PDB file of C-alpha atoms in Angstrom:
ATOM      1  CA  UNK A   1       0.000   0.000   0.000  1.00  0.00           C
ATOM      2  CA  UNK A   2       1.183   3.546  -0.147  1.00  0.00           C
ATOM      3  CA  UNK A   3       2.076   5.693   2.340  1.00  0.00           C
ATOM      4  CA  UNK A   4      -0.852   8.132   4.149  1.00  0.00           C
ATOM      5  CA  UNK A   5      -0.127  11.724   3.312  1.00  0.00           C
ATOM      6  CA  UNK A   6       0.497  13.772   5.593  1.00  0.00           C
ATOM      7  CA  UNK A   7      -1.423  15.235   8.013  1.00  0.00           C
ATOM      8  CA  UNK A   8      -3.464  18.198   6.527  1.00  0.00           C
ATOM      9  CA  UNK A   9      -3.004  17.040   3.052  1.00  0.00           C
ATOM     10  CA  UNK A  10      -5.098  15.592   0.731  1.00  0.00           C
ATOM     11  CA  UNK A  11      -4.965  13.812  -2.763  1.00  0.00           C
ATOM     12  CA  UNK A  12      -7.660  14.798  -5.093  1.00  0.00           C
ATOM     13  CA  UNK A  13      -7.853  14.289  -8.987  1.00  0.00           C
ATOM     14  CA  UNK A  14     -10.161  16.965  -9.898  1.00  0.00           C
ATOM     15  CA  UNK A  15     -10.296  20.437  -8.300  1.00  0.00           C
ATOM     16  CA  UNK A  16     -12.518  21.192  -5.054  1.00  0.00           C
ATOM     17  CA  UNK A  17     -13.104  24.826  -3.453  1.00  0.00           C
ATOM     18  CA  UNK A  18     -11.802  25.250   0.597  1.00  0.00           C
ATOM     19  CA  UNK A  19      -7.748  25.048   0.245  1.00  0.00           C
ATOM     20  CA  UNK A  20      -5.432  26.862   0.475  1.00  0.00           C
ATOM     21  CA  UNK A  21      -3.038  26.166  -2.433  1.00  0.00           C
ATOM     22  CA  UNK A  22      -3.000  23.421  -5.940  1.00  0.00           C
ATOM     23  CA  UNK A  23      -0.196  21.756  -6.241  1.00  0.00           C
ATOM     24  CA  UNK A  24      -0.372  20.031  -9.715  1.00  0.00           C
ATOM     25  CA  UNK A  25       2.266  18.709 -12.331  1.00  0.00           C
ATOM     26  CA  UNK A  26       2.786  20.695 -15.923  1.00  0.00           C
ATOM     27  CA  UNK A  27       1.564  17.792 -18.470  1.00  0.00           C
ATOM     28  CA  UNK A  28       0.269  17.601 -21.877  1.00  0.00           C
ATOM     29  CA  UNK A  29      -1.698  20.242 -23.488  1.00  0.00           C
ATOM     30  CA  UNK A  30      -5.067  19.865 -21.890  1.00  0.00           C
ATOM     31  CA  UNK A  31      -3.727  18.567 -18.713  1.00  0.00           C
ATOM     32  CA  UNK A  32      -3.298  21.397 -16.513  1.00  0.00           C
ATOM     33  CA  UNK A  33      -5.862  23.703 -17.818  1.00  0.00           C
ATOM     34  CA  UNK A  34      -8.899  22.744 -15.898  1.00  0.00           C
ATOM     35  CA  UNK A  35      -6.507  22.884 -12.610  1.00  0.00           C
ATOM     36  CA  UNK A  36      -5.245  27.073 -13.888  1.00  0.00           C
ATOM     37  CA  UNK A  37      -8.734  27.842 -14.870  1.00  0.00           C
ATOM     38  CA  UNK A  38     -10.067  26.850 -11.238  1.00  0.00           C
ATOM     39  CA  UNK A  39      -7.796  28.419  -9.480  1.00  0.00           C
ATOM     40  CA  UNK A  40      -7.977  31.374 -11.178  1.00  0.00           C
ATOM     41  CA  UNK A  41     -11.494  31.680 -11.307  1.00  0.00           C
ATOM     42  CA  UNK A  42     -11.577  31.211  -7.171  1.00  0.00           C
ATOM     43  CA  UNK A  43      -8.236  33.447  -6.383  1.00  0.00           C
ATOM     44  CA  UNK A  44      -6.554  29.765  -5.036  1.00  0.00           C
ATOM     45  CA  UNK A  45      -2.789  30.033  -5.169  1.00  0.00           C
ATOM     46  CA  UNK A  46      -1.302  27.470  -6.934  1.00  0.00           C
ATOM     47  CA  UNK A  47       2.106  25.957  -7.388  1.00  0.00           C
ATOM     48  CA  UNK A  48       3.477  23.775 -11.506  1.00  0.00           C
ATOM     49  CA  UNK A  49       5.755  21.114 -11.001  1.00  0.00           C
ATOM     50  CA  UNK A  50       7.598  20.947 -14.252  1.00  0.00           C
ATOM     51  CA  UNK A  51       9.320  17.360 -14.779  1.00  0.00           C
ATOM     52  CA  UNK A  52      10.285  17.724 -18.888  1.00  0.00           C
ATOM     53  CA  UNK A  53      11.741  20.110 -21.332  1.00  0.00           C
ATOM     54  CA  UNK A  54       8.213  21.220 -23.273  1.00  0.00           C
ATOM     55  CA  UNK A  55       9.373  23.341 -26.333  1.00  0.00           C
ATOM     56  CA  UNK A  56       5.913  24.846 -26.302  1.00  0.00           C
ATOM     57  CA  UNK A  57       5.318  26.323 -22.907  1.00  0.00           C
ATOM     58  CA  UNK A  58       6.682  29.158 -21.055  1.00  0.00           C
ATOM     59  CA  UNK A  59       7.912  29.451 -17.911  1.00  0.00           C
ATOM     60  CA  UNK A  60       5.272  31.087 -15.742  1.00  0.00           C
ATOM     61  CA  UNK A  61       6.093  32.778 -12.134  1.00  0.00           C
ATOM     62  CA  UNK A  62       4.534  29.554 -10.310  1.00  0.00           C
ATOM     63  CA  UNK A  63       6.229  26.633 -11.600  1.00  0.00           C
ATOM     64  CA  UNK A  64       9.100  24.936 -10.094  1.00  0.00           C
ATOM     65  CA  UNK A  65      11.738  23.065 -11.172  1.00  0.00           C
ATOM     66  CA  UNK A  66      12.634  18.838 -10.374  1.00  0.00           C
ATOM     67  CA  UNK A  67      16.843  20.065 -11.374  1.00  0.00           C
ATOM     68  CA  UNK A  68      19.233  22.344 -12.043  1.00  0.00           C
ATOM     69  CA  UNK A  69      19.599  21.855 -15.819  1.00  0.00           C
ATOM     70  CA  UNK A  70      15.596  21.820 -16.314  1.00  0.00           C
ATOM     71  CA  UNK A  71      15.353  24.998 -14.629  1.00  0.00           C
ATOM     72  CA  UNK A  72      18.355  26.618 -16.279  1.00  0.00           C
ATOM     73  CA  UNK A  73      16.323  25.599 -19.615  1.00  0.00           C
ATOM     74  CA  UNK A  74      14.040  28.037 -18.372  1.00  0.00           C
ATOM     75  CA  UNK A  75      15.690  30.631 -17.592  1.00  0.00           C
ATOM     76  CA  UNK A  76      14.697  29.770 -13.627  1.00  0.00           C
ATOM     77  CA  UNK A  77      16.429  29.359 -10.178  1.00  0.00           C
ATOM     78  CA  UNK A  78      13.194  27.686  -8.603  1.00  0.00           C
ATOM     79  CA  UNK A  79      14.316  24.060  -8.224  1.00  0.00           C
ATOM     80  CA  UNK A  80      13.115  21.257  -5.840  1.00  0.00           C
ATOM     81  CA  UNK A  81      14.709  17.788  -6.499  1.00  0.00           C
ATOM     82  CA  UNK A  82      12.384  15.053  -7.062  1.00  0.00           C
ATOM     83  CA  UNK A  83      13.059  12.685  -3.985  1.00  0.00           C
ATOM     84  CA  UNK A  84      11.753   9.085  -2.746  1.00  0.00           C
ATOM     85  CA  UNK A  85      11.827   7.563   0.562  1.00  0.00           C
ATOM     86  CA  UNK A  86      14.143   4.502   0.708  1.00  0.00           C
ATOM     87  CA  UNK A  87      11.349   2.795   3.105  1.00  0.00           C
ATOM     88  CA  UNK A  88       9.141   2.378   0.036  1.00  0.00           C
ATOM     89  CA  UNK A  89      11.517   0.899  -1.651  1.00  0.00           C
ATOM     90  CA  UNK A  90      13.720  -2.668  -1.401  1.00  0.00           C
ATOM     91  CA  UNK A  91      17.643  -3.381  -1.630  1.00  0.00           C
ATOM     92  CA  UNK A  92      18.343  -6.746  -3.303  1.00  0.00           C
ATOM     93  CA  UNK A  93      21.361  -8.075  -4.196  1.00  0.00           C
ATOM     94  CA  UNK A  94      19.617 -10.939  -5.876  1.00  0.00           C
ATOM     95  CA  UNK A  95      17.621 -10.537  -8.997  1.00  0.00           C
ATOM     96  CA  UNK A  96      15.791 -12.505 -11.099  1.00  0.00           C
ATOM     97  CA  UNK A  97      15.832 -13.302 -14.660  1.00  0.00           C
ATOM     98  CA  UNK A  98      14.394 -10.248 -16.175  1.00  0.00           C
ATOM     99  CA  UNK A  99      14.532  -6.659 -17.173  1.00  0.00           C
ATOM    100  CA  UNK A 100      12.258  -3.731 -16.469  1.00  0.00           C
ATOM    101  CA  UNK A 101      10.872  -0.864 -18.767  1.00  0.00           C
ATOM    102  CA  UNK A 102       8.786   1.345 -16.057  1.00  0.00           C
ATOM    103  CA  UNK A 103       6.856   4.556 -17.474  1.00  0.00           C
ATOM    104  CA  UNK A 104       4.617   7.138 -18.047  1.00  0.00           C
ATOM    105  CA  UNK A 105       3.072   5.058 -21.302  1.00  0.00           C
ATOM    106  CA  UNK A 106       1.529   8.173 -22.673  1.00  0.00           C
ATOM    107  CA  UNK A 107       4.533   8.922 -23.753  1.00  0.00           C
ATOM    108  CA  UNK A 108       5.622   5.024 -24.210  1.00  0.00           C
ATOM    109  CA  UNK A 109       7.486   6.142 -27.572  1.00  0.00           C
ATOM    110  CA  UNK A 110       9.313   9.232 -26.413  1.00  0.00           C
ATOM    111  CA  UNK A 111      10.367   7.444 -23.311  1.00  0.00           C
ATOM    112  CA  UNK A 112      11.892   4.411 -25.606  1.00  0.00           C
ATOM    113  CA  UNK A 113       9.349   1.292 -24.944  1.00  0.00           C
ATOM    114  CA  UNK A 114       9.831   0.795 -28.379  1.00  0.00           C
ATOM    115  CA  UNK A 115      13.807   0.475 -28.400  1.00  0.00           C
ATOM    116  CA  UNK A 116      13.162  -1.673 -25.226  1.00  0.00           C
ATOM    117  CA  UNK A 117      11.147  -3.902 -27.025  1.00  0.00           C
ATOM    118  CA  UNK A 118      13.049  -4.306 -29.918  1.00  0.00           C
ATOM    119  CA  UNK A 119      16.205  -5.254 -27.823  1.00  0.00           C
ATOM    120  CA  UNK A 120      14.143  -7.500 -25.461  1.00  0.00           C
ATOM    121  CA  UNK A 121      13.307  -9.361 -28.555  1.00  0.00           C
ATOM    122  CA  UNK A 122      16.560  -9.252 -30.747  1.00  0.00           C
ATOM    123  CA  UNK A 123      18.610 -10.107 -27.386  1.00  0.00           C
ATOM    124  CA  UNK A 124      15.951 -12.798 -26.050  1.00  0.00           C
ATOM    125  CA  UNK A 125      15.421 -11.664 -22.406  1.00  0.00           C
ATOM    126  CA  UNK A 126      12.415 -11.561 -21.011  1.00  0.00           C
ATOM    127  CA  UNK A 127      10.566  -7.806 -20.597  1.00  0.00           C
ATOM    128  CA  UNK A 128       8.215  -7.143 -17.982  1.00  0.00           C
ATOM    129  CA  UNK A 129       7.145  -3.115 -18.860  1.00  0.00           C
ATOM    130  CA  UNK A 130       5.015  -1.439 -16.760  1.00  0.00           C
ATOM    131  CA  UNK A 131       3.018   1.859 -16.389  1.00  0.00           C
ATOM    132  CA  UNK A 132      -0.504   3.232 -16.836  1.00  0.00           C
ATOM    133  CA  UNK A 133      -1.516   5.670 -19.667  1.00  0.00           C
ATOM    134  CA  UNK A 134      -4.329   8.590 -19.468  1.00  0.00           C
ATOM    135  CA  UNK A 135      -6.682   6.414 -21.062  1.00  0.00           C
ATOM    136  CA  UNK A 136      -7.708   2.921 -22.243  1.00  0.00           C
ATOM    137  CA  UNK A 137      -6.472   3.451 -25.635  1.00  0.00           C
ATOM    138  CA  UNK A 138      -2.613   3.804 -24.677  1.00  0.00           C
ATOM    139  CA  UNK A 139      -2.939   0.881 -22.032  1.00  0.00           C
ATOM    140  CA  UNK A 140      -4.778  -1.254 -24.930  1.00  0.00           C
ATOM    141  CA  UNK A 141      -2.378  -0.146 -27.679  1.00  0.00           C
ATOM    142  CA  UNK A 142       0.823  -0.792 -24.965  1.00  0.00           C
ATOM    143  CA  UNK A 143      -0.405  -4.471 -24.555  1.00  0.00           C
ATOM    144  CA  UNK A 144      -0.605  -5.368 -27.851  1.00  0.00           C
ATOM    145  CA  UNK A 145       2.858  -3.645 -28.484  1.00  0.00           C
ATOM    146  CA  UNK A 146       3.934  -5.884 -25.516  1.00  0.00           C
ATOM    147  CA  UNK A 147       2.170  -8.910 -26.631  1.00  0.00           C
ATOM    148  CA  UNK A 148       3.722  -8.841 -30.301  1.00  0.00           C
ATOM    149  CA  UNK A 149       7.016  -8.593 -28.958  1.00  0.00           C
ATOM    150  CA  UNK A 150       6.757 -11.192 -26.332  1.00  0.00           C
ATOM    151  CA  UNK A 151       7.052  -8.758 -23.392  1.00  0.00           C
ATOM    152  CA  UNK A 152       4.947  -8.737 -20.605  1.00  0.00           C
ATOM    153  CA  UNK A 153       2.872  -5.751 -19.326  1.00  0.00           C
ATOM    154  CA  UNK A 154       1.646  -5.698 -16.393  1.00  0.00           C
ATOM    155  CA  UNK A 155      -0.174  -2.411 -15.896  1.00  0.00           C
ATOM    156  CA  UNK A 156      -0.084   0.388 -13.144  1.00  0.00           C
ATOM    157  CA  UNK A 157       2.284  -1.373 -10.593  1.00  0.00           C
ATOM    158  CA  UNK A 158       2.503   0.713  -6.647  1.00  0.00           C
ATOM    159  CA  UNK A 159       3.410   0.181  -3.413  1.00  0.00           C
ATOM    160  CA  UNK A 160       4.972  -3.167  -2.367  1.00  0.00           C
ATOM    161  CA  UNK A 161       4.168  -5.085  -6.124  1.00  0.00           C
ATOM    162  CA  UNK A 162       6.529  -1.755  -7.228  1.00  0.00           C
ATOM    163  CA  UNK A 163       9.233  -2.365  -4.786  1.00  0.00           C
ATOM    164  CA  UNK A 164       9.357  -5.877  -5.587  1.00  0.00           C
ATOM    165  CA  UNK A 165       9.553  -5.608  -9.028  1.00  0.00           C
ATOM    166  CA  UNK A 166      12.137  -2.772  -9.330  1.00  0.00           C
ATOM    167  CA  UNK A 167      14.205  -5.125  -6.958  1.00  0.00           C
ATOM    168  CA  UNK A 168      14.048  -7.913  -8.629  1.00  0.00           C
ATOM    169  CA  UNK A 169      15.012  -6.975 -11.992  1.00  0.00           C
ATOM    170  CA  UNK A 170      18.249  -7.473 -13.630  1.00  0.00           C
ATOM    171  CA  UNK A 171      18.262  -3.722 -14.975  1.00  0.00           C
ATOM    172  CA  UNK A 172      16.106  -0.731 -15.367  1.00  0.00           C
ATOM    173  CA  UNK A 173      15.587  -0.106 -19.343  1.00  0.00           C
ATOM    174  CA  UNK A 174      15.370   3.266 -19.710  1.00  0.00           C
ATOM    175  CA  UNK A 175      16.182   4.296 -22.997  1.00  0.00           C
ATOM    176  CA  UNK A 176      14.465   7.942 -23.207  1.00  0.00           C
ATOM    177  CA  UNK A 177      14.585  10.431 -25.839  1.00  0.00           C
ATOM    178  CA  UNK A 178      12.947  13.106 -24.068  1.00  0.00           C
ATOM    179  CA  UNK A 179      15.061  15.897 -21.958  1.00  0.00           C
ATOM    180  CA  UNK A 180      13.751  14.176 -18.606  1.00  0.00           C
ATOM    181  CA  UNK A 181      14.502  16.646 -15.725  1.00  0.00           C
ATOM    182  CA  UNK A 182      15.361  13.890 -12.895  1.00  0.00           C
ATOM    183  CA  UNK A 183      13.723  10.528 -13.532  1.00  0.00           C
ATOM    184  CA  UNK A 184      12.219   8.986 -10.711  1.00  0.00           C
ATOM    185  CA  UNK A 185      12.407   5.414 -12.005  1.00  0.00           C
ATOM    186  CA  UNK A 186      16.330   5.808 -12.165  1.00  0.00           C
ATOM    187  CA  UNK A 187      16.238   6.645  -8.524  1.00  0.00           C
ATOM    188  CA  UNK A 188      14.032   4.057  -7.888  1.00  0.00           C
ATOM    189  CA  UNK A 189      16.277   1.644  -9.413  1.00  0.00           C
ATOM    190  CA  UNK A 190      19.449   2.921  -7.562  1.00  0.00           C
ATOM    191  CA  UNK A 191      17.997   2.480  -4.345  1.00  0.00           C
ATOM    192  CA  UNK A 192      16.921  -0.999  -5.070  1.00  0.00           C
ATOM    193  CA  UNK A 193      20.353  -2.361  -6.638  1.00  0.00           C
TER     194      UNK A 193
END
């Protein structure tokens, strides 16, 4: 399971009136907007964690930075490292007999599934890729990639099943083409051997 957030805070997925500040993530076009609009519209301050070089955007005043280099991009200072607790994760010097391709799969292509694939199935290790999409499309159309090239997907992976798998891999793929800012899976990885 996943940890409880902290006291006073609270997860939501769409906005809702009463707080005192929106913290959201800068994602594809259409991802944000409803989240500016609302705050706007009520006078809620509100606080853009940007994760990815987007040619298209702007740096606005509220949006901070996961490094250095991605805020630099920007022309920013504002920078606050992505970070994970080792407790959620597990250190194994063991590992099993496969490799791991972990991402954001609405962006599968960009973030190299495809490159992962193809060297799962020229080398003839076994794949296990996992990662949840914004919709049913991308998780359909990511199966069947999977599925043709003998891969297995398993889906939206958290908590302990996350932990487990990360450790038990015999590498990370992670053959990105995007500008990632400071990749969480890579941490992730580290941590777990």
């Amino acid at each position: 399971a996943e940890a409880p957030m902290p006291p006073g805070v609270a997860q939501v997925h769409s906005p809702v009136r009463g707080v005192d500040i929106c913290h959201f993530p800068i994602g594809p076009a259409g991802f944000a907007e409803e989240f500016e609009e609302f705050t706007a519209a009520h006078r809620i301050p509100c606080l853009m964690t940007c994760h990815m070089r987007d040619q298209g955007k702007a740096a606005a005043s509220n949006w901070v930075f996961v490094s250095d280099a991605l805020a630099r991009d920007y022309g920013s200072g504002r920078v606050v490292m992505n970070g994970i607790n080792p407790a959620d994760l597990i250190f194994s010097e063991t590992k099993s007999d496969y490799f791991l391709f972990m991402g954001a799969m609405n962006k599968a292509c960009e973030k190299g599934l495809d490159h992962a694939l193809a060297l799962s199935k020229r080398e003839g290790f076994q794949l296990i890729v996992a990662g949840t999409g914004l919709n049913y499309e991308t998780i359909r159309w990511v199966s069947e990639l999977c599925s043709a090239a003998g891969a297995e997907y398993v889906g939206d992976v958290r908590g302990t099943r996350k932990a487990e798998l990360i450790a038990g891999a015999r590498a990370v793929l992670f053959p990105s083409r995007l500008r990632e800012g400071c990749p969480l899976v890579i941490l992730e990885a580290m941590l777990s051997g």
